mmCIF file of N, CA and C in Angstrom:
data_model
loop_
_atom_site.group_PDB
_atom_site.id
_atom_site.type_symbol
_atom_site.label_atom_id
_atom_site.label_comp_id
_atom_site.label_asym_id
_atom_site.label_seq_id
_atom_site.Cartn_x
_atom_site.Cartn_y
_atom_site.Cartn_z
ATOM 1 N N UNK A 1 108.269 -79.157 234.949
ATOM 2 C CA UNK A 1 107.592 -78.110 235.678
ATOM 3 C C UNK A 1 107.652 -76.830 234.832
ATOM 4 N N UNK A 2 106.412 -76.057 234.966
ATOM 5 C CA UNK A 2 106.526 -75.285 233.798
ATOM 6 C C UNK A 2 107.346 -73.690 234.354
ATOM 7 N N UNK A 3 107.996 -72.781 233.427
ATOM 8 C CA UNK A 3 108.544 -71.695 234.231
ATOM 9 C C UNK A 3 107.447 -70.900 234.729
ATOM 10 N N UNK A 4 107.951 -69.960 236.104
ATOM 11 C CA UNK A 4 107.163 -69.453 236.513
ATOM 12 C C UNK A 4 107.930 -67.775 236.319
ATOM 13 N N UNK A 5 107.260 -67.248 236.146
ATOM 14 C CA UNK A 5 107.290 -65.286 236.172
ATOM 15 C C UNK A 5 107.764 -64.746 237.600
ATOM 16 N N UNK A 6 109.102 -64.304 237.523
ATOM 17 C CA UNK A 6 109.742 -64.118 238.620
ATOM 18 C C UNK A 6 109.275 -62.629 238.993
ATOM 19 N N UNK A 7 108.898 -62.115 238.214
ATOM 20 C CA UNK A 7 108.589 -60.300 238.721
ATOM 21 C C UNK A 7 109.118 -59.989 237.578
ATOM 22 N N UNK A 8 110.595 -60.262 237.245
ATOM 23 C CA UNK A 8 111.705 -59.144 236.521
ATOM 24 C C UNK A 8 111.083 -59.266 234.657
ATOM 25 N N UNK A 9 110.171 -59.020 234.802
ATOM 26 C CA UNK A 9 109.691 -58.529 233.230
ATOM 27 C C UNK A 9 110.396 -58.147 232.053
ATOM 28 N N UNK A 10 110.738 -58.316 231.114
ATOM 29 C CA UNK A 10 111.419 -57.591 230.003
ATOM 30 C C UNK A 10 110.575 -57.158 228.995
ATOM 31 N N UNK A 11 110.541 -56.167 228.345
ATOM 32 C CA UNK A 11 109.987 -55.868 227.238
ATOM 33 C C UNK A 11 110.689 -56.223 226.139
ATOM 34 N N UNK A 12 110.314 -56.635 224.967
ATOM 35 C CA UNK A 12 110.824 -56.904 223.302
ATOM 36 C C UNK A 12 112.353 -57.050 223.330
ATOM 37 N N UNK A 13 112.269 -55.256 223.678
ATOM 38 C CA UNK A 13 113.989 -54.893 223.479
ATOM 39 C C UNK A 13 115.011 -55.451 224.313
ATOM 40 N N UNK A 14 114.375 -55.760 225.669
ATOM 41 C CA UNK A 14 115.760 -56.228 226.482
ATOM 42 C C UNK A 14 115.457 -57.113 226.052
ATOM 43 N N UNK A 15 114.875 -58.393 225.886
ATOM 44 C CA UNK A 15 114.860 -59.576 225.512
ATOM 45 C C UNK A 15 115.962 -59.811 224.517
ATOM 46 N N UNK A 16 115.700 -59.143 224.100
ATOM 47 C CA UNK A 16 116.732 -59.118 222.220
ATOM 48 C C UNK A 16 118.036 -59.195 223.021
ATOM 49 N N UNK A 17 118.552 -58.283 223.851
ATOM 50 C CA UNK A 17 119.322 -57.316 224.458
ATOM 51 C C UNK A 17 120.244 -58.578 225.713
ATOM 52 N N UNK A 18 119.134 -59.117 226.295
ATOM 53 C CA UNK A 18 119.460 -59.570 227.321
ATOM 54 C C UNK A 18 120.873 -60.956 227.615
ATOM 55 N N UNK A 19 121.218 -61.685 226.397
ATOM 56 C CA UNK A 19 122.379 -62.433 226.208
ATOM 57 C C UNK A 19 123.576 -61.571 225.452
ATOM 58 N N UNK A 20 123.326 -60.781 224.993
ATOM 59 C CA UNK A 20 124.163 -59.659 224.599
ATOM 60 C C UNK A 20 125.378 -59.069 225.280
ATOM 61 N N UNK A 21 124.958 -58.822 226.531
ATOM 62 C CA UNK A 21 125.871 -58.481 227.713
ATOM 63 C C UNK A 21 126.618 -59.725 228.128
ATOM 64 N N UNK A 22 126.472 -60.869 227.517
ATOM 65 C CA UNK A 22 127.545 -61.886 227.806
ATOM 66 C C UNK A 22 128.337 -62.565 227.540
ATOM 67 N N UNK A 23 129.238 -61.683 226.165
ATOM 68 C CA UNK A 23 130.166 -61.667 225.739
ATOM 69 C C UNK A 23 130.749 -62.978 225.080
ATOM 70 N N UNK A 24 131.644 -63.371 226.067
ATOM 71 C CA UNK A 24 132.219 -64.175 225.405
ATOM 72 C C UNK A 24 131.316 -66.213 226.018
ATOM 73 N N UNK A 25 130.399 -65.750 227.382
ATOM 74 C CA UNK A 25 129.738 -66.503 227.485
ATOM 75 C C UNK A 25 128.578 -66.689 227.012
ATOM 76 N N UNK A 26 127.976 -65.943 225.570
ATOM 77 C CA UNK A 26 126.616 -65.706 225.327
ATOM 78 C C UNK A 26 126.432 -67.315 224.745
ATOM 79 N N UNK A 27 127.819 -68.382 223.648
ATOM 80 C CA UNK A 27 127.023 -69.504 223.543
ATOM 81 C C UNK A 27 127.062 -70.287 224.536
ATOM 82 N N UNK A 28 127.386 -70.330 225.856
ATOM 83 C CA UNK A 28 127.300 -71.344 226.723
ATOM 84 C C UNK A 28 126.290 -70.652 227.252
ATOM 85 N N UNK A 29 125.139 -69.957 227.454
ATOM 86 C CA UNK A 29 124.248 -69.368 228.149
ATOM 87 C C UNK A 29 122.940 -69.935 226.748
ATOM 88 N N UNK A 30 123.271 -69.330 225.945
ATOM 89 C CA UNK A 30 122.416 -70.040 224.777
ATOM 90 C C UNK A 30 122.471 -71.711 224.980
ATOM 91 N N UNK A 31 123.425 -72.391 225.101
ATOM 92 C CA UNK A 31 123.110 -73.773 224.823
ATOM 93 C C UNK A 31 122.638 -73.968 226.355
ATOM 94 N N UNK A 32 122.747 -73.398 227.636
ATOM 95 C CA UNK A 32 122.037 -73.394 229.014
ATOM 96 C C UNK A 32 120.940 -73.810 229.121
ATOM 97 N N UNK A 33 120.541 -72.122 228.331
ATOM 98 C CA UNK A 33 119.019 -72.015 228.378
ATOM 99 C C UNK A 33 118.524 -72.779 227.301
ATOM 100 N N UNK A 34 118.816 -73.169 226.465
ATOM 101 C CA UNK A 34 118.003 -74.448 225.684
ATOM 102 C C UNK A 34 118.039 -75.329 225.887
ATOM 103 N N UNK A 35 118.592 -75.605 226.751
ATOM 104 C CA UNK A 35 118.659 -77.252 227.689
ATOM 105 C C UNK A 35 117.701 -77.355 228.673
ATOM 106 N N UNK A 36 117.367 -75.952 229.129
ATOM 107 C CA UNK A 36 116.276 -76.008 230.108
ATOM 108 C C UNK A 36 115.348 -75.860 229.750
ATOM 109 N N UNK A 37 114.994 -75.029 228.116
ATOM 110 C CA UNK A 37 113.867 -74.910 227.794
ATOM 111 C C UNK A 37 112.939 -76.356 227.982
ATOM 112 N N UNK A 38 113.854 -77.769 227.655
ATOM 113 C CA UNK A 38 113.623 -78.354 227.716
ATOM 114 C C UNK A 38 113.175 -79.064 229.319
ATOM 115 N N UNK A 39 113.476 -78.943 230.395
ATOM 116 C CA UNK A 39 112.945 -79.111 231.600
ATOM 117 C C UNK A 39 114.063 -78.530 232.696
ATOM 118 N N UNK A 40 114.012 -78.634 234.111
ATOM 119 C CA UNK A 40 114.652 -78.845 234.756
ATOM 120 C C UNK A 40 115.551 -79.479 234.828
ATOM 121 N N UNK A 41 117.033 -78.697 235.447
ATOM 122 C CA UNK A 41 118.241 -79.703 235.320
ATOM 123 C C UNK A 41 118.881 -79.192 235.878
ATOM 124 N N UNK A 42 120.274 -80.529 236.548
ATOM 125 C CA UNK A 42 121.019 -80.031 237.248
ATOM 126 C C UNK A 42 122.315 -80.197 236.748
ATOM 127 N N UNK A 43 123.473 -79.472 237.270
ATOM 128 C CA UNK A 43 124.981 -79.505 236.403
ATOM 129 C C UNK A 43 125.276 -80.377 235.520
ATOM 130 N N UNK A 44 125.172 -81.491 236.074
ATOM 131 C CA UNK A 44 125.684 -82.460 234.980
ATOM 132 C C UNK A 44 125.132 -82.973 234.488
ATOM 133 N N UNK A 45 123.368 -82.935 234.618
ATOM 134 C CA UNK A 45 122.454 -82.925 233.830
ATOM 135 C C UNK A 45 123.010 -82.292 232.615
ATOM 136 N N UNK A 46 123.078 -80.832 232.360
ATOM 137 C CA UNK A 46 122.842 -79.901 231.401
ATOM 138 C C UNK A 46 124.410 -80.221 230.724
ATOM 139 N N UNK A 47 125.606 -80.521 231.209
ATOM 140 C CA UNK A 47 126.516 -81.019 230.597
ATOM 141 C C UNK A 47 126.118 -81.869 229.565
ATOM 142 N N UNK A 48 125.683 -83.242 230.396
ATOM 143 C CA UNK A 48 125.141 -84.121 229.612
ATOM 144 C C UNK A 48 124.127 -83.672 228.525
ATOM 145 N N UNK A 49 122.972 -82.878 228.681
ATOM 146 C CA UNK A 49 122.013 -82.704 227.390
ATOM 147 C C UNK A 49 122.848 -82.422 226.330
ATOM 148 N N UNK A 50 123.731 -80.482 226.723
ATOM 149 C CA UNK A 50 124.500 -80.131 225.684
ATOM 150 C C UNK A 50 124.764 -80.941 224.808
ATOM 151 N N UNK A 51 125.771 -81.652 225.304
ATOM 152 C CA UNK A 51 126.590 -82.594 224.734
ATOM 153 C C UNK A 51 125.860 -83.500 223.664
ATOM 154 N N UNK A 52 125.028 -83.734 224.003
ATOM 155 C CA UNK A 52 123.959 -84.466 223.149
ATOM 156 C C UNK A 52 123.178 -84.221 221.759
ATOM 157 N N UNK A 53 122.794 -82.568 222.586
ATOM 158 C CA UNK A 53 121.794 -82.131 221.486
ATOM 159 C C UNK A 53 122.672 -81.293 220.514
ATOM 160 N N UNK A 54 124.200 -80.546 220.873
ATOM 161 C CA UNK A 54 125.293 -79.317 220.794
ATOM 162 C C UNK A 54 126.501 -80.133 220.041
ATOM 163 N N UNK A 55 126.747 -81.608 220.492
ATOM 164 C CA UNK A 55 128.076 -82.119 220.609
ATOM 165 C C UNK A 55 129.243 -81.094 220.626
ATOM 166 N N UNK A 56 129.096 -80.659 222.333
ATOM 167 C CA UNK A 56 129.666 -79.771 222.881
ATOM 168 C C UNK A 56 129.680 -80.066 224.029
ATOM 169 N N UNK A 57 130.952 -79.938 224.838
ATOM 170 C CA UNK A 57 131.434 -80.187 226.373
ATOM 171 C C UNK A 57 131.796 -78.794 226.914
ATOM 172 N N UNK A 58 130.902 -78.294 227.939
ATOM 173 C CA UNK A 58 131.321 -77.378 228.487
ATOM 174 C C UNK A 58 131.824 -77.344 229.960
ATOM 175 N N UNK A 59 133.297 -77.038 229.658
ATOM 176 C CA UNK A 59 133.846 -76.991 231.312
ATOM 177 C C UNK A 59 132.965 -77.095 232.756
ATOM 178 N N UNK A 60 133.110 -77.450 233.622
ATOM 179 C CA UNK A 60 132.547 -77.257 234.837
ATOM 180 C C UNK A 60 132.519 -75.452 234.868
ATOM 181 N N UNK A 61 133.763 -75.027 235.305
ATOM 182 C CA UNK A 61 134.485 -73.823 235.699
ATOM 183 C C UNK A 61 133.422 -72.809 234.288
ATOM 184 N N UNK A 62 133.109 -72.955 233.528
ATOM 185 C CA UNK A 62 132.055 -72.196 232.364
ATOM 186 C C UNK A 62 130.801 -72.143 232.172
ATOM 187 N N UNK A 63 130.449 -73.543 232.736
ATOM 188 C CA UNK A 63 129.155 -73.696 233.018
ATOM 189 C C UNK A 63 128.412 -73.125 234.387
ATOM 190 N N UNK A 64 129.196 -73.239 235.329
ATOM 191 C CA UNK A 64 129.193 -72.642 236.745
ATOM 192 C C UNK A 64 128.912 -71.040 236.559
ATOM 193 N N UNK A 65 129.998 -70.688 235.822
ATOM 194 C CA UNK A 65 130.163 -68.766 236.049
ATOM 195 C C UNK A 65 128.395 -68.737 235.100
ATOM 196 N N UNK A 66 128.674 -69.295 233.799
ATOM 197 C CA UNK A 66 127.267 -68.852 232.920
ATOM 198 C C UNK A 66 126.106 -69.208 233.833
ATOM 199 N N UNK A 67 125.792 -70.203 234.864
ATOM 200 C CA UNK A 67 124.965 -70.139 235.753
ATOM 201 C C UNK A 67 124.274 -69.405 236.810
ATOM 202 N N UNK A 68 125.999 -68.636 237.205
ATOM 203 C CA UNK A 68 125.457 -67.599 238.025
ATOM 204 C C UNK A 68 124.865 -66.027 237.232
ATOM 205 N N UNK A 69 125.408 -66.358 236.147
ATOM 206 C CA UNK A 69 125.438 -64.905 235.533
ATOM 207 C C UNK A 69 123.852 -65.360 234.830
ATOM 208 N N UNK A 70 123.138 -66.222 234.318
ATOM 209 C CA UNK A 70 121.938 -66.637 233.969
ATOM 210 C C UNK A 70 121.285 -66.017 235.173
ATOM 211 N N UNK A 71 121.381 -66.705 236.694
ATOM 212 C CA UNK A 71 120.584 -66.396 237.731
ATOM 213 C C UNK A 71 120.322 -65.458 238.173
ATOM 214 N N UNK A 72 121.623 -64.527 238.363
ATOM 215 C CA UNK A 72 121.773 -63.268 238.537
ATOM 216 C C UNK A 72 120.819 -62.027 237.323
ATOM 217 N N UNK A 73 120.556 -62.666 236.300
ATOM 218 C CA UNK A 73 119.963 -61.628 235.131
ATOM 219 C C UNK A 73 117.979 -61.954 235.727
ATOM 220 N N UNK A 74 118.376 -63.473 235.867
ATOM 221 C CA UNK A 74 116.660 -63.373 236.298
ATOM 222 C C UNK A 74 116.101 -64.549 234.818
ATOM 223 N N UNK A 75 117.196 -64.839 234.096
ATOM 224 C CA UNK A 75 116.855 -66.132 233.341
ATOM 225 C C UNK A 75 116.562 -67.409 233.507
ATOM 226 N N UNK A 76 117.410 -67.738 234.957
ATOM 227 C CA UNK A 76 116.613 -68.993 235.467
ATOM 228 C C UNK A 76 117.015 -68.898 236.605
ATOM 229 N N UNK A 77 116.560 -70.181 237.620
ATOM 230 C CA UNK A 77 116.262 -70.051 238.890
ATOM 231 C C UNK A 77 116.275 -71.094 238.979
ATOM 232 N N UNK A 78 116.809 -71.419 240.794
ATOM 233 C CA UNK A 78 117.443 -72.937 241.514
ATOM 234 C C UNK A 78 116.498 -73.106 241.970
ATOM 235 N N UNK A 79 115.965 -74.365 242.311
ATOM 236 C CA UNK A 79 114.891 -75.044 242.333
ATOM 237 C C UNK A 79 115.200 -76.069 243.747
ATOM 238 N N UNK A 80 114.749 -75.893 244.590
ATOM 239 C CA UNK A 80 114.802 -76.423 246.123
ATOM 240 C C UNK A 80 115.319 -77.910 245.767
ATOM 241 N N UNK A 81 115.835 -78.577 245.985
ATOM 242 C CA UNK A 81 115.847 -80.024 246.239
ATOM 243 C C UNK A 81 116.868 -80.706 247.501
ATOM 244 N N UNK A 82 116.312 -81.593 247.425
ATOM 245 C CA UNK A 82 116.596 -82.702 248.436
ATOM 246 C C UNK A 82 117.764 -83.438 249.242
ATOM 247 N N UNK A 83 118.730 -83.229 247.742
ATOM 248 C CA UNK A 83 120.268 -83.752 247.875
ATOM 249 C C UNK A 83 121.110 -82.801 247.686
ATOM 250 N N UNK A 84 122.102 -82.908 247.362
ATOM 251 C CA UNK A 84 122.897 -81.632 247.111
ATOM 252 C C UNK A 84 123.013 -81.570 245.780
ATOM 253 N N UNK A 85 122.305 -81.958 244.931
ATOM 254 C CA UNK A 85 122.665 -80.895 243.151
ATOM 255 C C UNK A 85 121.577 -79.921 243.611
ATOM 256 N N UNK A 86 121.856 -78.988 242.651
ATOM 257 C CA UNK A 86 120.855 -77.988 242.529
ATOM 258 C C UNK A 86 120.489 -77.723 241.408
ATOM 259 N N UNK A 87 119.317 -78.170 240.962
ATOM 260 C CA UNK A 87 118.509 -77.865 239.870
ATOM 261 C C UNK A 87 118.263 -76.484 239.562
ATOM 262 N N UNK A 88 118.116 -76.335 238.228
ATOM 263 C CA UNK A 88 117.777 -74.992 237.705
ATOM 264 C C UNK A 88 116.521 -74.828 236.757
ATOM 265 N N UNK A 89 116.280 -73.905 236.807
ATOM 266 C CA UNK A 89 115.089 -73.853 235.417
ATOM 267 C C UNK A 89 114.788 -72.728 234.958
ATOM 268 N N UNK A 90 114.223 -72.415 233.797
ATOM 269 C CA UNK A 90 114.152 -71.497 233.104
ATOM 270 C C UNK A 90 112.628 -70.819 233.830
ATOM 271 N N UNK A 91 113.285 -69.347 233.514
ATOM 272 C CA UNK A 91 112.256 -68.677 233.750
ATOM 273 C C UNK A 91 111.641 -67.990 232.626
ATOM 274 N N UNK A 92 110.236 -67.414 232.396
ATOM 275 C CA UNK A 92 109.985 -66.894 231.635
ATOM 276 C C UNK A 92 110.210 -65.701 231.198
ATOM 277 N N UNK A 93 110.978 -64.975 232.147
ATOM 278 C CA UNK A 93 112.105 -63.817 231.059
ATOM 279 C C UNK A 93 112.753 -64.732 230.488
ATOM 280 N N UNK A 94 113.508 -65.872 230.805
ATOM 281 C CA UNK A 94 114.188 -66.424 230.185
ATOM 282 C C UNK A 94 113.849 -67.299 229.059
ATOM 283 N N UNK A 95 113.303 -67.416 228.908
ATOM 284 C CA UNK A 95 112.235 -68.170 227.466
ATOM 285 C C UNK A 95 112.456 -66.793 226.769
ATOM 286 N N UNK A 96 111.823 -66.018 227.171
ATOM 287 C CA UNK A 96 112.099 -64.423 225.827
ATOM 288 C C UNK A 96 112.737 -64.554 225.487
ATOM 289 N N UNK A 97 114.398 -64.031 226.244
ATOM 290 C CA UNK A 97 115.408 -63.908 225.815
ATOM 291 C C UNK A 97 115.844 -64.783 225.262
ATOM 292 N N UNK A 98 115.447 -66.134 225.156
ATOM 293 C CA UNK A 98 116.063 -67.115 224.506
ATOM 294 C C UNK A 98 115.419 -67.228 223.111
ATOM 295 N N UNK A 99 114.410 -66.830 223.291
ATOM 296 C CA UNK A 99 113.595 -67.161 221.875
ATOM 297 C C UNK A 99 113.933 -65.665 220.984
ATOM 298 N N UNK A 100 114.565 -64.605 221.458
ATOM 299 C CA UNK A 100 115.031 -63.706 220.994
ATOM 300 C C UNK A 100 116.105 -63.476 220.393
ATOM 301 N N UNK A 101 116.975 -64.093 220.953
ATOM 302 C CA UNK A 101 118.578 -63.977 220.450
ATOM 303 C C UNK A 101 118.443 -65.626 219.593
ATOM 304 N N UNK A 102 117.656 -66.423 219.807
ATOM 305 C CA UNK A 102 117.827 -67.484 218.849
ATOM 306 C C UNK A 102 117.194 -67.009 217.746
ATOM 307 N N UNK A 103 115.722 -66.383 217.568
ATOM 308 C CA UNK A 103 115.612 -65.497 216.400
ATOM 309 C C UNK A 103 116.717 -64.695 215.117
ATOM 310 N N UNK A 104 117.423 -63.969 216.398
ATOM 311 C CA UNK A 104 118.256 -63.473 215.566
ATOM 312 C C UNK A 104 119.184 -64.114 214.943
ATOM 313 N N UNK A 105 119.979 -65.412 215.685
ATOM 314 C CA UNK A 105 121.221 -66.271 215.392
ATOM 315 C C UNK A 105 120.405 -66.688 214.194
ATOM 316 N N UNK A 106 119.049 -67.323 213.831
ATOM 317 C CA UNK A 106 118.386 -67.352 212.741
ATOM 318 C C UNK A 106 118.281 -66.548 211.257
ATOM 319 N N UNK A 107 118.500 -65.443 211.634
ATOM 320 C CA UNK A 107 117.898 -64.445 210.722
ATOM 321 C C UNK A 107 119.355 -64.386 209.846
ATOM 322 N N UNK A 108 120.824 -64.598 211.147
ATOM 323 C CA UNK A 108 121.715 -64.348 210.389
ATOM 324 C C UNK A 108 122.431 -65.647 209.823
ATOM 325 N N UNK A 109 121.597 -66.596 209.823
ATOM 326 C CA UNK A 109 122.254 -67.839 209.875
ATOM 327 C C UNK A 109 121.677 -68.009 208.300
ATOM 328 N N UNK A 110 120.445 -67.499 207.996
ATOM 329 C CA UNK A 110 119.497 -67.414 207.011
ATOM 330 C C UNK A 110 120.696 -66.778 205.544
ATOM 331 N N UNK A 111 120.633 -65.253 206.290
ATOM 332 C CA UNK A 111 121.539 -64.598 205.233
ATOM 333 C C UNK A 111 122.928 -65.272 205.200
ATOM 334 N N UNK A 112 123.289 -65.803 205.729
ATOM 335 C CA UNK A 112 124.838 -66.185 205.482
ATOM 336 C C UNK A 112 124.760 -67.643 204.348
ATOM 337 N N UNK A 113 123.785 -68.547 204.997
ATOM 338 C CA UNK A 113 123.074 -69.459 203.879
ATOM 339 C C UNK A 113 122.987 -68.729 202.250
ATOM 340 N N UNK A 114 122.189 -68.067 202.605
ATOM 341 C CA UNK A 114 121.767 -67.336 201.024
ATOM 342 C C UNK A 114 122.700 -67.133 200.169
ATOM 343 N N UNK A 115 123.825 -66.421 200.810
ATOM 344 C CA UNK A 115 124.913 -65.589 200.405
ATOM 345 C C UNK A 115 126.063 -67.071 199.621
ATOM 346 N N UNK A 116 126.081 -67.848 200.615
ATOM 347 C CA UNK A 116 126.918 -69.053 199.988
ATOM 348 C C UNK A 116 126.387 -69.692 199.518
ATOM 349 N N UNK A 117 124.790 -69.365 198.970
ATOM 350 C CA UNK A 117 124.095 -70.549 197.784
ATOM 351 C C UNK A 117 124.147 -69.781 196.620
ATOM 352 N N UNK A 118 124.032 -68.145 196.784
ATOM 353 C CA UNK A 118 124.052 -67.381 195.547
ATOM 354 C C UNK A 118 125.882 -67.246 195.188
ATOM 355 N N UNK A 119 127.056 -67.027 195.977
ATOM 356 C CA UNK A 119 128.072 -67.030 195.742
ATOM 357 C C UNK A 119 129.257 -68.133 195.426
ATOM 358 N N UNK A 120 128.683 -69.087 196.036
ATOM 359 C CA UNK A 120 129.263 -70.151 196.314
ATOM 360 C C UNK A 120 128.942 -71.392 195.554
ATOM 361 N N UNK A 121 127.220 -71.460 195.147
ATOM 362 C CA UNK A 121 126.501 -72.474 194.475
ATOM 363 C C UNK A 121 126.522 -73.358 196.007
ATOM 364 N N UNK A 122 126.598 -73.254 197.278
ATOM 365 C CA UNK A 122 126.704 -73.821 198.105
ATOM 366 C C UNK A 122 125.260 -73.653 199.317
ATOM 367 N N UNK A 123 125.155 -74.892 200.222
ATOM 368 C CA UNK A 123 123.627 -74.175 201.116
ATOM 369 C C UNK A 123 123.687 -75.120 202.394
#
């Protein structure tokens, strides 16, 4: 299902801005929201992707708080269902911000490459 535009708009800068404020949870919010970029999912859904695409296990108790603190910003959103999981999905602030701060993890992932192919003979 594709994301839908919740109201809460960001421009450029908060986008950039917007995983920033989450400290020490910004990579479990990063590997979140790229799990959803990929579709809808629910807890142990997104355990399970992580793990997959990250080979990374993230606590219940970490994944939970980065959930609420995702929902609460307006990055993604619970999705009605039937049983008791509760699905989530990305919203399209949340696509920004994700495609923003992964930009950057890029840019510096780039120079740090460079630096240990020109210093190191390494890449």
């Amino acid at each position: 299902m594709p994301a839908r535009d919740t109201g809460r708009g960001r421009d450029e800068g908060e986008q950039g801005q917007a995983l920033a404020g989450f400290g020490r949870y910004a990579g479990p919010a990063t590997l979140i929201l790229s799990s959803l970029a990929g579709g809808t999912k629910h807890g142990y859904a997104l355990t399970k992707d992580i793990e997959s695409f990250a080979g990374v296990r993230i606590a219940p108790g970490t994944l939970y708080e980065a959930l609420a603190r995702l929902e609460s910003q307006g990055l993604i959103e619970a999705v009605e269902s039937d049983d008791r999981r509760r699905p989530y999905r990305l919203t399209a602030g949340g696509a920004g911000a994700l495609k923003a701060h992964l930009d950057a993890q890029r840019r510096v992932a780039d120079v740090g490459l460079r630096r240990l192919a020109g210093n190191w003979g390494t890449a």
